[in-house]
Coordinates of C-alpha atoms in Angstrom, one line a residue:
X19 CA 137.2 -14.3 116.7
X20 CA 135.2 -11.7 118.9
X21 CA 135.5 -7.9 117.9
X22 CA 137.6 -6.1 120.7
X23 CA 136.5 -2.7 121.9
X24 CA 137.7 -0.5 124.8
X25 CA 134.0 0.2 125.9
X26 CA 130.8 -1.8 125.7
X27 CA 127.6 0.2 126.6
X28 CA 124.4 -1.8 126.8
X29 CA 121.5 0.4 126.5
X30 CA 121.0 3.7 124.9
X31 CA 119.4 5.8 128.0
X32 CA 120.2 9.1 129.3
X33 CA 123.5 7.8 131.0
X34 CA 124.6 5.7 128.3
X35 CA 124.5 8.1 125.4
X36 CA 126.4 10.8 126.8
X37 CA 129.0 8.5 128.1
X38 CA 129.5 6.8 124.8
X39 CA 130.3 10.4 123.2
X40 CA 132.6 11.5 126.0
X41 CA 134.7 8.3 126.0
X42 CA 134.6 8.2 122.0
X43 CA 136.0 11.9 122.1
X44 CA 138.8 11.0 124.6
X45 CA 139.9 8.5 121.9
X46 CA 138.2 5.3 123.0
X47 CA 136.7 2.8 120.6
X48 CA 133.0 2.4 121.8
X49 CA 130.3 0.1 121.0
X50 CA 126.6 0.9 122.0
X51 CA 123.8 -1.7 121.9
X52 CA 120.3 -1.0 122.0
X53 CA 117.6 -3.6 121.7
X54 CA 114.7 -1.3 121.4
X55 CA 114.9 2.5 120.4
X56 CA 117.6 4.9 120.7
X57 CA 117.3 7.4 123.4
X58 CA 116.0 5.1 126.1
X59 CA 112.8 5.3 128.3
X60 CA 112.7 9.1 129.0
X61 CA 112.5 9.8 125.2
X62 CA 110.6 7.0 123.8
X63 CA 107.9 6.2 126.5
X64 CA 108.8 8.2 129.6
X65 CA 109.1 11.9 130.3
X66 CA 109.0 13.5 126.7
X67 CA 106.0 11.6 125.3
X68 CA 104.2 12.0 128.4
X69 CA 104.9 15.7 128.9
X70 CA 104.1 16.2 125.2
X71 CA 100.5 14.7 125.4
X72 CA 100.2 16.6 128.9
X73 CA 100.4 19.8 126.8
X74 CA 97.7 19.0 124.7
X75 CA 95.5 17.7 127.6
X76 CA 96.2 21.3 129.0
X77 CA 94.9 23.0 125.9
X78 CA 91.7 21.1 126.1
X79 CA 91.4 22.2 129.8
X80 CA 92.0 25.8 128.8
X81 CA 89.2 25.6 126.2
X82 CA 86.9 24.1 128.6
X83 CA 87.5 26.8 131.2
X84 CA 87.8 29.8 128.9
X85 CA 84.3 30.8 129.9
X86 CA 85.7 31.7 133.4
X87 CA 88.0 34.2 131.9
X88 CA 85.2 36.0 129.7
X89 CA 86.1 34.0 126.6
X90 CA 83.3 32.2 124.9
X91 CA 84.4 29.0 123.1
X92 CA 82.8 25.7 122.1
X93 CA 83.3 22.7 124.2
X94 CA 86.8 21.2 123.0
X95 CA 86.7 18.0 120.8
X96 CA 89.8 15.9 121.4
X97 CA 91.1 14.1 118.3
X98 CA 93.4 11.4 120.2
X99 CA 94.9 10.2 116.9
X100 CA 95.9 13.7 116.3
X101 CA 97.2 14.1 119.8
X102 CA 99.2 10.8 119.3
X103 CA 100.5 12.0 116.0
X104 CA 101.7 15.0 117.3
X105 CA 103.5 13.3 120.1
X106 CA 105.1 11.0 117.6
X107 CA 106.6 14.1 115.4
X108 CA 108.2 15.4 118.8
X109 CA 109.6 12.1 119.9
X110 CA 110.6 11.2 116.5
X111 CA 112.8 14.5 116.0
X112 CA 114.4 13.8 119.5
X113 CA 115.3 10.3 118.6
X114 CA 116.7 11.4 115.3
X115 CA 118.8 13.7 117.1
X116 CA 120.3 11.1 119.5
X117 CA 121.0 8.7 116.3
X118 CA 122.7 11.7 114.5
X119 CA 124.7 12.5 117.6
X120 CA 125.9 8.9 118.1
X121 CA 126.3 7.9 114.4
X122 CA 127.5 11.0 112.6
X123 CA 128.8 13.6 115.2
X124 CA 131.2 11.6 117.3
X125 CA 133.7 9.1 115.5
X126 CA 134.7 6.2 117.3
X127 CA 131.2 5.0 118.2
X128 CA 129.7 1.8 116.7
X129 CA 126.0 1.5 117.3
X130 CA 124.3 -2.0 117.1
X131 CA 120.6 -2.8 117.1
X132 CA 120.0 -5.8 118.8
X133 CA 120.1 -7.7 122.1
X134 CA 123.1 -8.4 124.2
X135 CA 123.8 -10.9 126.9
X136 CA 127.1 -11.7 128.8
X137 CA 129.1 -14.6 128.0
X138 CA 131.4 -13.9 130.6
X139 CA 132.9 -11.1 132.7
X140 CA 134.2 -9.0 129.7
X141 CA 132.4 -10.5 127.0
X142 CA 128.8 -10.2 125.4
X143 CA 127.2 -11.9 122.6
X144 CA 124.7 -9.5 120.4
X145 CA 121.6 -11.0 118.6
X146 CA 121.4 -8.3 115.9
X147 CA 118.2 -7.3 114.4
X148 CA 119.7 -8.1 110.8
X149 CA 122.6 -10.2 110.1
X150 CA 124.6 -12.8 112.1
X151 CA 125.4 -12.6 116.0
X152 CA 128.5 -10.9 117.0
X153 CA 130.8 -11.5 119.7
X154 CA 132.3 -8.6 121.6
X155 CA 134.9 -8.1 124.3
X156 CA 135.9 -4.9 126.2
X157 CA 137.7 -4.3 129.7
X158 CA 135.0 -1.7 130.6
X159 CA 131.3 -2.6 130.1
X160 CA 128.3 -0.3 131.3
X161 CA 124.9 -1.6 131.7
X162 CA 122.1 1.1 131.2
X163 CA 119.2 -1.1 130.3
X164 CA 116.7 0.7 132.5
X165 CA 113.4 -0.8 133.7
X166 CA 109.8 -1.7 132.5
X167 CA 106.3 -1.7 134.0
X168 CA 106.0 -3.9 137.0
X169 CA 102.7 -6.2 136.6
X170 CA 101.2 -7.0 139.7
X171 CA 100.1 -10.4 140.8
X172 CA 96.3 -10.0 140.3
X173 CA 94.2 -13.1 139.2
X174 CA 92.9 -13.0 135.8
X175 CA 95.0 -9.6 134.9
X176 CA 96.8 -11.2 131.9
X177 CA 93.4 -12.0 130.0
X178 CA 92.0 -8.4 130.4
X179 CA 94.2 -6.8 127.7
X180 CA 95.3 -4.1 130.2
X181 CA 97.7 -1.5 129.0
X182 CA 101.3 -0.1 130.4
X183 CA 102.0 3.6 129.9
X184 CA 103.8 2.5 126.7
X185 CA 100.7 1.2 124.8
X186 CA 98.6 3.9 126.2
X187 CA 100.7 6.5 124.6
X188 CA 100.0 5.0 121.4
X189 CA 96.2 4.4 121.8
X190 CA 94.7 6.2 118.9
X191 CA 91.3 6.2 120.6
X192 CA 89.9 7.9 123.8
X193 CA 89.1 5.4 126.7
X194 CA 85.4 6.0 128.0
X195 CA 86.2 5.1 131.4
X196 CA 90.2 4.6 132.2
X197 CA 90.8 2.5 135.6
X198 CA 94.4 3.3 136.8
X199 CA 96.0 0.7 139.1
X200 CA 98.4 2.7 141.2
X201 CA 98.5 6.2 142.7
X202 CA 101.9 7.2 142.3
X203 CA 103.2 10.1 140.2
X204 CA 102.6 8.2 136.9
X205 CA 99.0 7.3 137.9
X206 CA 98.4 11.0 138.8
X207 CA 99.6 12.5 135.6
X208 CA 97.8 10.0 133.3
X209 CA 94.8 10.4 135.3
X210 CA 94.6 14.2 134.9
X211 CA 95.8 13.9 131.4
X212 CA 92.9 11.5 130.4
X213 CA 90.3 13.2 132.5
X214 CA 91.0 16.4 130.6
X215 CA 90.8 14.7 127.5
X216 CA 87.4 13.7 128.2
X217 CA 87.6 10.2 129.7
X218 CA 86.1 9.2 133.0
X219 CA 88.8 8.1 135.3
X220 CA 89.1 6.0 138.4
X221 CA 92.5 5.6 140.4
X222 CA 92.7 2.6 142.6
X223 CA 95.7 2.8 145.2
X224 CA 96.5 0.1 147.8
X225 CA 97.9 2.6 150.2
X226 CA 96.0 5.1 152.3
X227 CA 97.2 8.0 150.3
X228 CA 98.7 8.9 147.0
X229 CA 102.3 9.5 146.5
X230 CA 103.2 7.1 149.3
X231 CA 106.6 9.1 150.1
X232 CA 104.9 12.5 150.5
X233 CA 103.6 14.2 153.5
X234 CA 99.9 13.8 154.1
X235 CA 99.0 17.5 153.7
X236 CA 100.6 17.6 150.4
X237 CA 98.7 14.4 149.0
X238 CA 95.4 15.5 150.5
X239 CA 95.8 18.8 148.8
X240 CA 96.8 17.4 145.4
X241 CA 94.0 14.6 145.5
X242 CA 91.4 17.3 146.3
X243 CA 92.3 19.2 143.3
X244 CA 92.2 16.5 140.9
X245 CA 89.0 15.3 142.5
X246 CA 87.6 18.6 141.7
X247 CA 88.3 18.1 138.0
X248 CA 86.3 14.6 138.1
X249 CA 89.2 12.3 138.8
X250 CA 87.8 9.6 141.1
X251 CA 90.0 7.8 143.9
X252 CA 89.7 4.6 145.6
X253 CA 92.2 4.3 148.4
X254 CA 93.3 1.4 150.6
X255 CA 92.1 -1.0 147.9
X256 CA 94.0 -4.2 147.5
X257 CA 93.1 -5.5 143.9
X258 CA 93.1 -9.2 143.9
X259 CA 91.2 -10.2 140.7
X260 CA 90.3 -8.6 137.3
X261 CA 88.2 -9.9 134.4
X262 CA 86.8 -8.8 131.1
X263 CA 83.3 -9.4 130.1
X264 CA 81.8 -10.1 126.7
X265 CA 81.2 -6.6 125.9
X266 CA 84.7 -5.7 126.5
X267 CA 84.2 -4.1 130.1
X268 CA 86.9 -4.6 132.5
X269 CA 86.3 -5.4 135.9
X270 CA 88.7 -5.1 139.1
X271 CA 87.7 -6.4 142.3
X272 CA 89.4 -4.9 145.5
X273 CA 89.3 -5.3 149.1
X274 CA 88.9 -2.2 151.0
X275 CA 88.3 -1.3 154.9
X276 CA 84.5 -0.8 154.1
X277 CA 84.3 -4.0 152.1
X278 CA 84.8 -5.4 148.6
X279 CA 84.5 -2.9 145.6
X280 CA 83.9 -4.0 142.0
X281 CA 85.2 -1.0 139.8
X282 CA 84.2 -1.5 136.0
X283 CA 85.9 0.5 133.1
X284 CA 86.6 0.4 129.3
X285 CA 90.4 0.3 129.9
X286 CA 92.8 -0.7 132.6
X287 CA 96.3 1.1 133.0
X288 CA 98.9 -0.7 135.1
X289 CA 100.9 1.9 137.0
X290 CA 102.0 0.0 140.1
X291 CA 105.8 0.6 139.7
X292 CA 108.8 -0.7 137.5
X293 CA 111.0 -3.9 137.5
X294 CA 114.6 -3.7 136.2
X295 CA 115.6 -5.0 132.8
X296 CA 118.5 -7.1 134.2
X297 CA 116.7 -10.7 133.9
X298 CA 117.6 -10.6 130.1
X299 CA 121.3 -10.0 130.4
X300 CA 122.6 -13.4 131.7
X301 CA 124.3 -11.7 134.3
X302 CA 125.3 -15.0 136.0
X303 CA 127.8 -15.6 133.3
X304 CA 129.6 -12.5 134.2
X305 CA 129.0 -12.9 138.2
X306 CA 127.3 -9.6 138.5
X307 CA 125.4 -9.6 141.7
X308 CA 121.6 -8.3 141.7
X309 CA 119.1 -7.8 144.7
X310 CA 116.0 -9.7 145.5
X311 CA 114.1 -7.3 143.0
X312 CA 116.7 -8.0 140.2
X313 CA 118.4 -4.4 140.5
X314 CA 122.0 -4.5 139.8
X315 CA 124.1 -4.0 143.0
X316 CA 126.6 -1.0 142.8
X317 CA 128.8 0.7 145.0
X318 CA 129.1 4.5 145.6
X319 CA 130.8 4.8 142.2
X320 CA 128.4 2.8 140.3
X321 CA 130.7 -0.2 140.1
X322 CA 129.3 -3.8 140.3
X323 CA 131.1 -6.6 142.2
X324 CA 133.0 -7.3 138.8
X325 CA 136.0 -5.3 138.0
X326 CA 135.3 -3.3 135.0
X327 CA 131.6 -3.6 134.9
X328 CA 129.2 -0.6 135.9
X329 CA 125.4 -0.2 136.2
X330 CA 123.8 3.3 135.2
X331 CA 120.4 4.8 135.5
X332 CA 117.3 2.9 136.7
X333 CA 118.7 -0.6 136.5
X334 CA 120.7 -0.1 139.7
X335 CA 117.7 0.8 141.7
X336 CA 117.0 3.9 143.9
X337 CA 115.0 6.8 142.7
X338 CA 114.1 6.5 139.0
X339 CA 114.6 9.8 137.4
X340 CA 116.1 11.1 134.2
X341 CA 118.3 13.7 136.0
X342 CA 119.9 10.9 138.4
X343 CA 120.7 8.8 135.4
X344 CA 122.5 11.9 133.8
X345 CA 124.3 12.5 136.8
X346 CA 125.3 8.7 136.8
X347 CA 127.0 9.6 133.5
X348 CA 128.9 12.5 135.0
X349 CA 130.2 10.5 138.0
X350 CA 131.6 7.7 135.9
X351 CA 133.0 10.3 133.2
X352 CA 134.7 12.4 135.9
X353 CA 136.2 9.3 137.6
X354 CA 137.4 7.7 134.2
X355 CA 138.4 10.9 132.4
X356 CA 139.0 13.7 135.0
X357 CA 140.6 11.4 138.0
X358 CA 137.8 13.1 140.1
X359 CA 135.9 10.8 142.7
X360 CA 132.4 11.6 143.7
X361 CA 129.7 9.4 145.4
X362 CA 126.5 8.6 144.0
X363 CA 125.1 7.8 147.6
X364 CA 124.9 11.6 148.8
X365 CA 123.4 14.0 146.1
X366 CA 120.4 16.2 146.2
X367 CA 117.0 14.7 144.7
X368 CA 114.8 17.4 143.1
X369 CA 111.8 16.0 141.3
X370 CA 108.5 17.4 139.9
X371 CA 105.2 15.7 139.5
X372 CA 103.8 17.3 136.3
X373 CA 100.1 17.3 137.4
X374 CA 98.6 20.8 137.3
X375 CA 99.4 22.4 139.7
X376 CA 102.8 20.9 139.5
X377 CA 104.5 19.4 142.8
X378 CA 108.1 20.4 143.1
X379 CA 110.2 18.6 145.7
X380 CA 113.9 19.0 147.1
X381 CA 115.4 18.0 150.3
X382 CA 113.7 16.6 153.2
X383 CA 109.8 16.2 153.8
X384 CA 108.3 16.8 157.5
X385 CA 108.2 13.0 158.0
X386 CA 111.8 12.5 156.9
X387 CA 113.0 15.7 159.1
X388 CA 111.3 13.7 162.3
X389 CA 112.5 10.6 161.4
X390 CA 116.1 12.0 161.3
X391 CA 115.3 13.9 164.5
X392 CA 116.3 17.2 162.9
X393 CA 115.0 20.5 164.5
X394 CA 113.1 22.4 162.0
X395 CA 110.5 25.2 161.6
X396 CA 108.0 24.9 158.9
X397 CA 106.2 27.7 156.8
X398 CA 103.2 27.1 154.9
X399 CA 101.6 29.8 152.6
X400 CA 98.5 29.0 150.4
X401 CA 98.8 29.8 146.7
X402 CA 95.8 32.0 146.7
X403 CA 97.8 34.6 148.6
X404 CA 100.0 35.1 145.6
X405 CA 99.2 37.9 143.1
X406 CA 100.2 36.0 140.2
X407 CA 97.7 33.2 141.2
X408 CA 94.9 35.4 141.6
X409 CA 95.4 37.2 138.2
X410 CA 95.7 33.9 136.2
X411 CA 93.2 32.0 138.3
X412 CA 95.4 29.3 139.2
X413 CA 94.7 29.1 142.9
X414 CA 95.2 25.7 144.0
X415 CA 98.0 24.5 146.2
X416 CA 100.4 25.7 148.7
X417 CA 104.1 26.5 149.5
X418 CA 105.6 24.5 152.2
X419 CA 109.4 25.1 153.2
X420 CA 111.4 23.6 156.2
X421 CA 114.1 25.9 157.8
X422 CA 116.6 24.4 160.4
X423 CA 118.2 26.0 163.5
X424 CA 120.7 27.8 161.4
X425 CA 117.8 29.5 159.2
X426 CA 118.8 27.3 156.1
X427 CA 116.3 25.6 153.9
X428 CA 116.5 21.9 154.3
X429 CA 113.5 20.9 152.4
X430 CA 110.6 22.1 150.3
X431 CA 107.2 21.0 148.6
X432 CA 105.9 23.6 146.3
X433 CA 102.4 22.8 144.9
X434 CA 101.5 25.2 142.5
X435 CA 101.1 26.3 138.7
X436 CA 105.0 26.4 138.5
X437 CA 106.1 24.5 141.3
X438 CA 109.0 22.7 139.7
X439 CA 110.5 26.2 138.8
X440 CA 109.9 27.6 142.2
X441 CA 111.5 24.5 143.6
X442 CA 114.5 24.8 141.8
X443 CA 115.1 28.3 142.9
X444 CA 114.9 26.9 146.6
X445 CA 117.4 24.2 145.4
X446 CA 119.8 26.8 144.1
X447 CA 119.6 28.7 147.8
X448 CA 120.0 25.4 149.5
X449 CA 123.2 24.6 147.3
X450 CA 124.7 28.0 148.2
X451 CA 123.7 27.6 151.9
X452 CA 121.8 30.8 151.9
X453 CA 119.6 31.6 154.8
X454 CA 116.2 32.1 154.3
X455 CA 116.3 35.7 155.1
X456 CA 118.1 36.6 151.8
X457 CA 115.0 35.1 149.7
X458 CA 112.7 37.0 152.2
X459 CA 114.6 40.3 151.4
X460 CA 115.4 39.7 147.8
X461 CA 113.9 42.0 145.0
X462 CA 112.0 39.8 142.6
X463 CA 110.4 41.2 139.5
X464 CA 106.6 41.9 140.0
X465 CA 104.4 40.2 139.3
X466 CA 106.2 36.7 139.1
X467 CA 105.4 33.4 140.8
X468 CA 108.9 33.7 142.5
X469 CA 107.8 36.9 144.0
X470 CA 106.1 34.7 146.6
X471 CA 109.2 34.0 148.1
X472 CA 109.3 37.2 149.7
X473 CA 106.3 36.0 151.8
X474 CA 106.6 32.2 152.2
X475 CA 108.8 32.7 155.4
X476 CA 106.5 35.0 157.2
X477 CA 104.9 32.5 159.3
X478 CA 107.7 30.3 160.3
X479 CA 106.2 27.8 163.1
X480 CA 107.5 25.0 165.1
X481 CA 106.1 21.7 163.7
X482 CA 103.0 20.4 165.4
X483 CA 103.5 17.7 167.9

């Protein structure tokens, strides 16, 4: 006979874990199934390990550039094994915190290590890491299985020994020349990180700019800043073949507008996007619908087409950010336990690209405002105008803020040393529907980065036609 629960959660990610604790605390019998590692992608091979290693790369960069600040130091020597070991300690503590939270601090949660597949609309079979299979049933099932690296169709790629971000984060040696296929935020963060560690880095992007959804001026400036550190870019390059030579060198052949390019390196990172982990769940047995890319289709309340089955986080498509996955949890929690209905369709989308300088983004870009035919004015201020930037030597980037006809902020791209933090201040102003003049006249402590908001709106202009 199958084991009966009130709730089955498949996947221990940033939506599934807090949902498990909230429902267990409300008296539900919850079973959470995780095939890989507790904590999901963010903790194990996404945000947290990448940002931990970025911190090491930043230290190396500070040592390398210390002479510019009057400090004499030897050139940094990066011990990649030690960098990875530090990352493992940080992530291990986070993962242990998740394990303790799920297994000790909240009675009512059963955690199973294994792979789950549907056997019916409200039943799953779990192949455990140890022990016999288990059959489980529940009236509520939540799918929180996330995504994995999407591997492009490039002839010969499988034989090159390419790396995904998961493997590269555990690589104990420094690549001599890292080729990166993909110029999105993952490619840019890893590109700058490994350049600062000491690798030669070449980013190969099929589009005509990096960060395809950003305004061209933002992308061009960020690219220039990374090129100044030695990152190489090959844009408009359609990779069609890859090979590995007898000496271990990897060659990527790409078609560009100026002809074929052959790009050679010692390591190849694939950073061309993600694909959902829905294909392993036997969703057909439950009747759950997916789109042509495999993302689970949900309504505004994150319900699938099958009553009682929900999809949370990256597996249902759309922007793939940890903070949106966590908000998925809040939407479902409030609906089930608080009787409150909120749509997952219309919600703010703040995000940051953790290059140096950071790119903080909220609201509409100029391209989006034009597409929606929204009348706006735009203010652009170079970071070099900010006192804090001159004092710290972090001069690259600019503020770009969009204001509508009612003088309210409708979007911003903040490319500066603390771009994500400044973006969040603008998000708060947008949430409170403050007019830009409030920030323009506000007293900020001197000399903070935030003080720049007094001056950012001084040159509001109509957009160029």
